[in-house]
XYZ file of C-alpha atoms in Angstrom:
602
model
C -15.387 -34.222 -32.230
C -19.172 -34.125 -32.107
C -20.693 -30.673 -32.675
C -23.026 -31.303 -29.707
C -19.996 -31.221 -27.424
C -19.110 -27.668 -28.441
C -20.026 -25.090 -25.705
C -22.048 -22.127 -26.953
C -19.217 -19.709 -26.159
C -16.635 -21.730 -28.126
C -16.280 -21.482 -31.920
C -13.791 -22.756 -34.471
C -12.334 -20.747 -37.350
C -9.585 -21.896 -39.708
C -8.928 -24.873 -37.466
C -8.302 -22.556 -34.470
C -10.573 -22.254 -31.417
C -12.009 -18.916 -30.262
C -14.049 -17.745 -27.293
C -17.182 -15.999 -28.626
C -19.534 -14.257 -26.160
C -22.562 -12.083 -26.953
C -22.564 -8.646 -25.302
C -25.538 -8.366 -22.865
C -28.481 -6.419 -24.255
C -28.451 -3.891 -21.402
C -25.012 -2.573 -22.411
C -24.761 -3.410 -26.117
C -25.654 0.154 -27.205
C -22.786 1.705 -25.237
C -20.317 -1.173 -25.531
C -19.583 -0.600 -29.213
C -19.892 -4.164 -30.508
C -22.262 -7.120 -30.287
C -19.744 -9.894 -29.545
C -16.451 -10.348 -27.724
C -14.269 -12.761 -29.689
C -10.748 -13.827 -28.815
C -8.418 -16.521 -30.088
C -7.558 -19.255 -27.584
C -4.381 -19.938 -29.606
C -4.905 -23.651 -29.759
C -6.206 -26.252 -32.194
C -6.717 -28.810 -29.442
C -10.353 -29.093 -28.305
C -9.578 -30.277 -24.775
C -7.105 -27.494 -24.221
C -9.609 -24.977 -25.581
C -12.178 -26.261 -23.071
C -9.673 -25.783 -20.268
C -8.947 -22.190 -21.291
C -12.560 -21.300 -21.973
C -13.730 -20.765 -18.394
C -11.017 -18.242 -17.532
C -11.522 -16.310 -20.762
C -15.305 -16.151 -20.339
C -14.815 -14.984 -16.742
C -12.440 -12.262 -17.941
C -14.952 -11.110 -20.561
C -17.750 -11.024 -17.979
C -15.537 -8.883 -15.754
C -15.115 -6.462 -18.660
C -18.896 -6.331 -18.995
C -19.192 -5.567 -15.263
C -16.520 -2.871 -15.511
C -18.382 -1.298 -18.428
C -21.657 -1.271 -16.460
C -19.891 0.397 -13.531
C -18.299 2.963 -15.837
C -21.653 3.856 -17.408
C -23.235 4.080 -13.956
C -20.549 6.504 -12.811
C -21.043 8.642 -15.908
C -24.805 8.891 -15.383
C -24.705 9.574 -11.640
C -24.064 13.101 -10.360
C -20.613 13.513 -8.875
C -20.498 13.400 -5.081
C -19.631 16.836 -3.753
C -16.195 16.743 -2.210
C -15.251 18.703 0.898
C -13.322 21.869 0.198
C -11.254 21.364 3.354
C -9.118 18.423 4.367
C -10.427 16.185 7.138
C -7.569 17.309 9.365
C -8.519 20.978 8.891
C -12.202 20.228 9.550
C -11.239 18.394 12.745
C -8.981 21.261 13.836
C -11.795 23.766 13.347
C -14.177 21.530 15.276
C -11.669 21.338 18.147
C -11.379 25.132 18.132
C -15.173 25.512 18.218
C -15.392 23.009 21.092
C -12.812 25.010 23.072
C -14.596 28.312 22.396
C -17.970 26.861 23.398
C -16.545 25.266 26.539
C -15.060 28.546 27.758
C -18.255 30.460 26.872
C -20.416 27.932 28.749
C -18.099 28.123 31.745
C -18.313 31.907 31.815
C -22.128 31.838 31.796
C -22.205 29.100 34.446
C -19.819 30.948 36.781
C -21.783 34.176 36.361
C -25.095 32.481 37.155
C -23.659 30.555 40.123
C -22.172 33.649 41.743
C -25.345 35.649 41.085
C -27.675 33.053 42.654
C -25.768 30.244 44.515
C -29.002 28.553 45.606
C -29.739 27.587 42.001
C -26.397 25.788 41.904
C -27.080 23.742 45.044
C -30.534 22.788 43.764
C -28.923 21.383 40.603
C -30.861 23.795 38.389
C -27.765 25.275 36.717
C -25.814 22.077 36.122
C -25.845 18.451 37.257
C -23.732 18.157 40.413
C -20.966 15.511 40.550
C -21.293 12.606 42.938
C -17.938 11.925 44.567
C -16.271 12.099 47.961
C -13.891 14.740 46.701
C -16.780 16.977 45.619
C -18.434 16.507 49.016
C -15.142 17.556 50.606
C -15.044 20.717 48.470
C -18.636 21.558 49.427
C -17.756 21.211 53.110
C -14.834 23.615 52.652
C -17.179 26.077 50.951
C -14.678 27.502 48.418
C -16.985 28.336 45.495
C -14.091 28.829 43.055
C -12.786 25.297 43.685
C -16.310 23.868 43.623
C -17.071 25.471 40.260
C -13.693 24.429 38.866
C -14.343 20.826 39.834
C -17.857 20.901 38.359
C -16.756 22.146 34.948
C -13.814 19.729 34.850
C -16.088 16.827 35.772
C -18.437 17.815 32.990
C -15.540 17.854 30.487
C -14.164 14.501 31.647
C -17.691 13.066 31.469
C -17.967 14.242 27.873
C -14.573 12.669 27.093
C -15.759 9.366 28.567
C -18.959 9.610 26.509
C -16.975 10.230 23.312
C -14.742 7.265 24.082
C -17.805 5.051 24.482
C -19.138 6.302 21.139
C -15.864 5.380 19.452
C -15.734 1.994 21.166
C -19.224 0.887 20.126
C -19.318 2.755 16.811
C -22.363 4.848 17.758
C -21.374 8.117 16.120
C -24.689 9.526 14.879
C -24.190 12.773 16.825
C -20.775 13.356 15.243
C -22.058 12.203 11.839
C -24.540 15.101 11.884
C -21.661 17.509 12.538
C -19.630 15.838 9.775
C -22.493 16.402 7.322
C -22.803 20.038 8.384
C -19.083 20.678 7.961
C -18.769 18.697 4.721
C -22.125 18.805 2.886
C -22.790 15.944 0.479
C -20.080 13.710 1.910
C -20.629 10.032 1.098
C -21.574 7.697 4.011
C -18.257 5.844 4.245
C -16.198 9.041 4.384
C -18.712 10.588 6.780
C -17.999 7.819 9.297
C -14.247 8.413 8.986
C -14.726 12.144 9.538
C -17.056 11.498 12.502
C -14.328 9.463 14.207
C -11.779 12.214 13.604
C -14.190 14.819 15.021
C -14.682 12.728 18.165
C -10.933 12.422 18.689
C -10.423 16.129 18.025
C -13.057 16.985 20.655
C -11.362 14.657 23.159
C -8.066 16.434 22.489
C -9.589 19.890 22.901
C -11.286 19.069 26.199
C -8.231 17.206 27.459
C -5.999 20.189 26.703
C -8.340 22.510 28.627
C -8.335 20.198 31.639
C -4.557 19.727 31.527
C -3.983 23.479 31.523
C -5.862 24.121 34.764
C -4.099 24.336 38.140
C -6.408 21.866 39.889
C -6.511 19.259 37.118
C -4.531 16.605 38.981
C -7.582 14.987 40.550
C -9.392 14.589 37.230
C -6.508 13.977 34.818
C -6.776 10.211 35.238
C -10.144 10.379 33.512
C -8.571 11.796 30.367
C -6.239 8.852 29.704
C -6.745 5.145 30.496
C -4.917 4.346 33.721
C -4.790 0.549 33.777
C -3.042 -1.947 31.480
C -6.411 -3.516 30.685
C -7.808 -0.192 29.476
C -4.700 0.563 27.428
C -4.098 -2.964 26.121
C -0.439 -2.992 27.171
C 1.690 -3.543 30.222
C 2.773 0.023 30.987
C 1.903 1.983 34.107
C 0.329 5.423 33.868
C 3.679 7.063 34.522
C 5.138 5.289 31.482
C 2.373 6.326 29.110
C 2.719 9.765 27.494
C -0.845 11.102 27.188
C -2.396 14.017 25.352
C -3.074 15.629 28.724
C 0.489 15.626 30.003
C 2.118 16.253 26.638
C 0.464 19.549 25.775
C -1.130 20.556 22.446
C 1.565 19.758 19.847
C -0.689 20.032 16.808
C -3.336 17.599 15.525
C -3.453 13.943 16.504
C -1.265 11.579 14.529
C -4.358 9.861 13.082
C -5.439 13.201 11.576
C -1.982 13.767 10.142
C -2.044 10.259 8.660
C -5.337 11.044 6.909
C -3.844 14.263 5.485
C -0.686 12.458 4.352
C -2.639 9.768 2.525
C -4.924 12.361 0.926
C -1.963 14.360 -0.413
C -0.314 11.252 -1.844
C -3.611 10.349 -3.522
C -3.884 13.813 -5.097
C -0.383 13.530 -6.555
C -0.671 9.828 -7.498
C 2.531 9.219 -5.537
C 1.595 5.760 -4.275
C 0.119 2.614 -5.705
C -2.566 0.936 -3.596
C -0.138 -1.576 -2.103
C 2.264 1.149 -0.954
C -0.577 3.161 0.564
C -1.897 0.171 2.507
C 1.561 -0.824 3.775
C 2.418 2.711 4.949
C -0.992 3.149 6.553
C -0.752 -0.191 8.377
C 2.695 0.687 9.762
C 1.538 4.058 11.106
C -1.598 2.499 12.588
C 0.611 -0.075 14.321
C 2.690 2.779 15.762
C -0.492 4.463 17.002
C -1.683 1.212 18.587
C 1.632 0.726 20.394
C 2.460 4.326 21.373
C -0.932 6.035 21.368
C -2.721 8.568 19.162
C -1.229 11.838 20.421
C -0.582 15.304 18.985
C 1.962 14.860 16.229
C 4.503 17.285 17.670
C 4.941 15.591 21.043
C 6.330 12.185 20.080
C 9.884 11.547 21.254
C 12.654 9.046 20.568
C 11.335 6.984 23.485
C 8.180 6.350 21.429
C 10.145 5.324 18.338
C 12.356 3.033 20.425
C 9.334 1.426 22.083
C 7.843 0.818 18.635
C 11.085 -0.814 17.482
C 11.337 -2.975 20.614
C 7.773 -4.247 20.222
C 8.205 -4.936 16.488
C 11.293 -7.049 17.154
C 9.142 -9.413 19.233
C 6.188 -9.772 16.842
C 6.569 -13.012 14.831
C 6.114 -12.968 11.033
C 2.425 -13.285 10.022
C 1.384 -13.301 13.696
C -2.148 -12.165 12.826
C -2.675 -15.395 10.853
C -1.764 -17.688 13.760
C -4.360 -19.036 16.184
C -1.977 -18.584 19.134
C -2.234 -14.801 18.741
C -5.881 -14.518 17.732
C -7.672 -11.408 19.059
C -4.504 -10.086 20.730
C -3.171 -6.561 20.376
C 0.337 -5.964 19.078
C 1.853 -5.397 22.516
C 0.211 -8.543 23.884
C 1.443 -10.531 20.869
C 4.985 -9.262 21.423
C 4.924 -10.130 25.119
C 3.546 -13.619 24.516
C 5.967 -14.307 21.665
C 8.925 -13.128 23.741
C 7.908 -15.331 26.676
C 7.512 -18.374 24.413
C 10.679 -17.763 22.408
C 8.769 -17.602 19.115
C 10.576 -16.861 15.833
C 11.394 -13.154 15.552
C 11.140 -10.953 12.438
C 14.179 -9.937 10.429
C 15.839 -6.577 10.952
C 14.879 -5.731 7.373
C 11.142 -6.165 8.062
C 11.349 -4.052 11.208
C 13.323 -1.401 9.321
C 10.679 -1.250 6.566
C 7.909 -0.535 9.087
C 10.034 2.055 10.859
C 10.853 3.676 7.510
C 7.128 4.039 6.801
C 6.434 5.877 10.071
C 9.625 7.908 9.717
C 8.439 9.049 6.269
C 5.249 10.372 7.844
C 7.194 12.392 10.410
C 9.481 13.775 7.688
C 6.363 14.931 5.822
C 4.770 16.278 9.013
C 7.908 18.276 9.816
C 7.473 20.090 6.491
C 3.746 20.662 6.983
C 3.221 21.371 10.700
C 5.027 24.004 12.791
C 4.597 21.836 15.889
C 6.837 19.080 14.492
C 10.452 20.080 15.085
C 12.178 16.689 14.901
C 11.744 13.206 13.482
C 11.768 10.820 16.482
C 12.874 7.945 14.235
C 16.049 9.641 13.045
C 19.059 7.425 13.763
C 16.987 4.624 15.314
C 16.432 2.351 12.319
C 18.026 -1.077 12.901
C 21.082 -1.845 10.848
C 20.415 -4.175 7.936
C 23.684 -5.824 6.953
C 22.444 -7.424 3.748
C 23.505 -5.586 0.600
C 20.551 -5.320 -1.800
C 22.150 -7.275 -4.662
C 23.303 -10.008 -2.245
C 19.750 -10.869 -1.247
C 19.455 -12.968 -4.402
C 22.262 -14.688 -6.267
C 22.689 -14.308 -10.035
C 22.385 -17.432 -12.167
C 25.614 -19.110 -13.191
C 26.273 -19.902 -16.861
C 25.566 -23.584 -16.220
C 22.250 -22.686 -14.555
C 21.275 -20.464 -17.482
C 22.009 -23.285 -19.912
C 19.829 -25.659 -17.915
C 16.979 -23.139 -17.730
C 16.979 -22.492 -21.486
C 17.169 -26.202 -22.283
C 13.900 -26.713 -20.391
C 10.728 -27.714 -22.330
C 9.338 -24.185 -22.898
C 12.399 -23.428 -25.059
C 13.200 -26.846 -26.568
C 9.714 -28.316 -26.953
C 6.876 -28.955 -24.505
C 4.056 -31.469 -24.364
C 1.526 -28.604 -24.656
C 1.055 -25.078 -23.406
C -0.833 -26.451 -20.418
C 1.847 -29.077 -19.723
C 4.591 -26.580 -20.465
C 7.212 -28.131 -18.203
C 6.889 -31.615 -19.684
C 9.093 -32.469 -22.708
C 7.348 -32.738 -26.057
C 7.299 -31.456 -29.594
C 5.167 -28.306 -29.256
C 7.044 -25.018 -29.458
C 5.832 -22.147 -27.267
C 7.069 -19.122 -29.214
C 3.594 -17.576 -28.903
C 3.541 -17.824 -25.113
C 4.779 -15.560 -22.351
C 6.234 -18.669 -20.724
C 8.790 -18.660 -23.549
C 9.473 -14.926 -23.833
C 9.305 -13.506 -20.301
C 12.495 -15.260 -19.042
C 14.356 -14.279 -22.226
C 13.272 -10.647 -21.927
C 14.339 -10.670 -18.264
C 17.780 -12.027 -19.169
C 18.389 -9.427 -21.892
C 16.890 -6.354 -20.180
C 17.437 -6.815 -16.443
C 13.843 -5.647 -15.987
C 11.725 -6.627 -13.002
C 9.150 -9.382 -13.431
C 6.068 -7.140 -13.367
C 7.710 -4.548 -15.620
C 7.846 -7.318 -18.231
C 4.529 -9.066 -17.596
C 2.501 -5.833 -17.815
C 4.055 -4.713 -21.136
C 1.565 -3.564 -23.781
C 1.953 -3.482 -27.538
C 2.462 0.282 -27.377
C 5.362 -0.111 -24.946
C 7.603 -1.572 -27.667
C 8.564 1.444 -29.774
C 11.073 2.472 -32.420
C 12.884 5.784 -32.590
C 15.317 6.197 -35.459
C 17.166 2.904 -35.784
C 16.582 1.774 -32.195
C 13.680 -0.395 -31.056
C 13.185 -0.248 -27.303
C 10.995 -1.157 -24.336
C 9.281 1.954 -22.957
C 8.999 0.997 -19.282
C 6.733 3.446 -17.470
C 4.043 3.691 -14.855
C 0.771 4.901 -16.332
C -2.812 3.709 -16.334
C -2.859 0.187 -14.921
C 0.900 -0.242 -15.294
C 3.069 0.205 -12.218
C 6.784 0.772 -11.660
C 8.710 0.560 -8.400
C 10.051 4.130 -8.277
C 10.161 7.219 -10.487
C 13.656 6.265 -11.623
C 12.174 2.993 -12.916
C 10.651 4.898 -15.846
C 13.163 4.245 -18.615
C 13.875 3.070 -22.161
C 15.648 -0.250 -22.680
C 16.882 -1.093 -26.205
C 15.798 -4.510 -27.480
C 18.862 -6.769 -27.401
C 20.001 -8.256 -30.762
C 19.495 -11.780 -29.404
C 15.799 -11.064 -28.793
C 15.472 -9.614 -32.300
C 17.144 -12.670 -33.855
C 14.924 -14.994 -31.812
C 11.795 -13.431 -33.351
C 10.600 -11.239 -30.502
C 9.550 -8.347 -32.733
C 7.489 -10.687 -34.934
C 5.847 -12.017 -31.780
C 5.005 -8.469 -30.680
C 3.652 -7.570 -34.127
C 0.927 -10.204 -33.736
C -0.697 -7.933 -31.131
C -2.536 -5.276 -33.134
C -4.091 -3.117 -30.405
C -1.527 -0.802 -28.799
C -3.300 -1.022 -25.425
C -3.334 -4.825 -25.302
C -0.793 -6.727 -23.243
C 1.755 -8.754 -25.194
C 1.747 -11.509 -22.549
C -1.973 -11.922 -21.763
C -1.431 -15.569 -20.810
C 0.642 -14.512 -17.780
C -1.793 -13.579 -15.030
C -1.492 -10.336 -13.070
C -2.655 -10.593 -9.464
C -4.727 -8.173 -7.407
C -3.418 -4.736 -6.452
C -1.701 -5.872 -3.253
C 0.134 -8.766 -4.912
C 0.300 -8.118 -8.656
C 3.394 -10.283 -9.158
C 2.142 -13.250 -7.122
C 0.767 -15.464 -9.937
C 3.732 -14.802 -12.258
C 6.258 -15.378 -9.460
C 4.737 -18.762 -8.681
C 4.586 -19.668 -12.378
C 8.262 -19.026 -13.074
C 9.344 -20.504 -9.745
C 8.105 -23.776 -11.239
C 10.395 -23.260 -14.255
C 13.455 -22.738 -12.043
C 12.616 -25.838 -10.006
C 11.918 -27.922 -13.121
C 15.299 -26.906 -14.558
C 16.934 -28.242 -11.395
C 18.670 -24.971 -10.497
C 16.596 -23.811 -7.516
C 18.623 -22.687 -4.489
C 17.722 -20.754 -1.336
C 19.084 -17.498 -2.741
C 17.810 -17.509 -6.303
C 14.459 -16.855 -7.924
C 13.164 -14.971 -10.975
C 14.775 -11.764 -9.679
C 18.135 -13.490 -10.169
C 17.806 -12.703 -13.901
C 18.150 -9.033 -12.920
C 21.361 -9.674 -10.972
C 22.644 -11.864 -13.815
C 22.107 -8.975 -16.246
C 23.941 -6.638 -13.865
C 26.938 -8.980 -13.742
C 26.879 -9.273 -17.540
C 27.023 -5.462 -17.779
C 30.112 -5.424 -15.584
C 31.732 -8.250 -17.534
C 31.120 -6.308 -20.762
C 32.594 -3.167 -19.140
C 29.352 -1.245 -19.558
C 29.626 2.139 -17.848
C 28.059 2.014 -14.354
C 25.818 5.009 -15.026
C 24.561 3.382 -18.240
C 23.933 0.127 -16.370
C 21.901 2.029 -13.774
C 19.963 3.754 -16.543
C 19.109 0.405 -18.133
C 18.035 -1.104 -14.813
C 16.133 1.898 -13.484
C 18.442 2.506 -10.526
C 18.500 6.064 -9.200
C 21.861 7.820 -9.300
C 22.774 10.345 -6.623
C 23.295 13.998 -7.481
C 23.120 15.389 -10.984
C 24.084 12.054 -12.490
C 20.674 10.828 -11.390
C 19.096 12.634 -14.331
C 20.121 9.963 -16.763
C 16.774 10.132 -18.543
C 18.195 13.070 -20.488
C 21.840 12.068 -20.027
C 22.056 9.087 -22.403
C 20.751 8.940 -25.927
C 19.098 5.767 -27.140
C 21.968 5.194 -29.550
C 24.427 5.096 -26.634
C 22.224 2.757 -24.614
C 21.770 0.546 -27.677
C 25.516 0.343 -28.306
C 26.168 -0.635 -24.686
C 23.325 -3.155 -24.721
C 24.822 -4.902 -27.775
C 27.975 -5.664 -25.759
C 26.099 -7.922 -23.342
C 26.439 -11.670 -23.883
C 26.304 -14.770 -21.708
C 27.997 -17.472 -23.758
C 24.774 -19.356 -24.453
C 24.475 -21.559 -27.534
C 21.646 -19.580 -29.138
C 23.711 -16.359 -29.014
C 26.212 -17.730 -31.535
C 23.779 -17.441 -34.421
C 23.320 -13.748 -33.604
C 27.039 -13.043 -33.838
C 27.349 -14.727 -37.250
């Protein structure tokens, strides 16, 4: 190899290639070192060139993250509102109501004191309608004044709706700033929208509570399918006006719910986005009404519409720019593929969870409209994916990553290179002998493999960047003797920094699809081994482990503890119920009858 061919960020030490990047001068003082150097774990120049780009990109991202961190440390913290957005909106609605009644009182007093000022339009702008002309002819000042103030309120509602439609919310943004000083621009816009909706609710409730509101009530809620975006008539649409107060709008409750979950770190980003999208879909289909007035009819309508929305409809040209109701109607008419009951149930579960929370937090919510309405899902969880058979396991572990590959890049092609330093070799083995989920394995750090007494174990937990599926997923899994015999602990020992991942070569995706890259990677292994079926994938290792526990007569509660399954009742507290020594003894019973296990037994 000619030295001139060597990229500036690639160096060679002891016959091994390394990426070597100088830290930018604008951050070198705070970064703590002058160079970022990392082994590419290859002696092959071409392979090093292939790996170089990704590693340099990763290093540059670390530089960017460091710049952002320093910028945050040097900037003053943005003052946060002391009240929740929902509470601010409620107070605004109360102020709007108080002001409206005060203005009405002054207007009535002035009109009765000097009626001529009213007819000249000097007290208030007079409505232009046949009905108003009819009232003037009758001469009943009480009815005339009632109509005037209601018209003014409905006009303000229409104005607020226009503001929301075109995004011109500068008037409400000023109020948002006054009520939440120092709020950042993005959050100010969110609060401005909530204030507009709260004002609409307050004015609508005043109008709905008046004896002569029938003439004007149509102005409070859209009356045509085109205005609503669905096919229902006005009589079929429950509106804020005809439902009563019932607490804050559902959109306000959603904002509160998300904020509370953020404060308690209850959700990962993906969960938050999925729950939020489901509730927003419910609002689109059934309307944004006071949270306490929704009924089972709303939940059933939501379910009926969902059952007619095809999978990934928003990605298909046939449904471009259509609302959910319109998509459902078109799909039903065309006989398009329908979603599974499981997918519909997941969305209904998300909205149901919000109502369960709202019932605990708002006096106006007495029932959960989704209770008892979730569609039945016949599939048992463990039947969704088949376990691997013994023959399939043998074929998987005779594949090139375990018996010899052409190279790490060509890892599925037979060759002489062993891959004991790669996650492609270890991740499937760890899955087989722990029953852990794919991302629980891929995200493991050096510090997650610990020893207590005579037991070495995986400390599976959600902290920092690591994520687990549920709270019960936090657990300790003893390292199986087969993994120890195969050299797993020596592999782990090569990683010196406790915060570094032990499988850095296995990519982790973005927050909404962290397992995507790894899932695709190991799907290739299953296909290459010739064992791919409709009902198996990487998750089948987990079901295979579960079957092995049963075959070894491992206690069910211990099996659940190892897999991170929640137990009902007091038995669910297995974190303190089983000592590591007990878990380790049960783990040692598990075997599959694979050739490489025989050397462990001897």
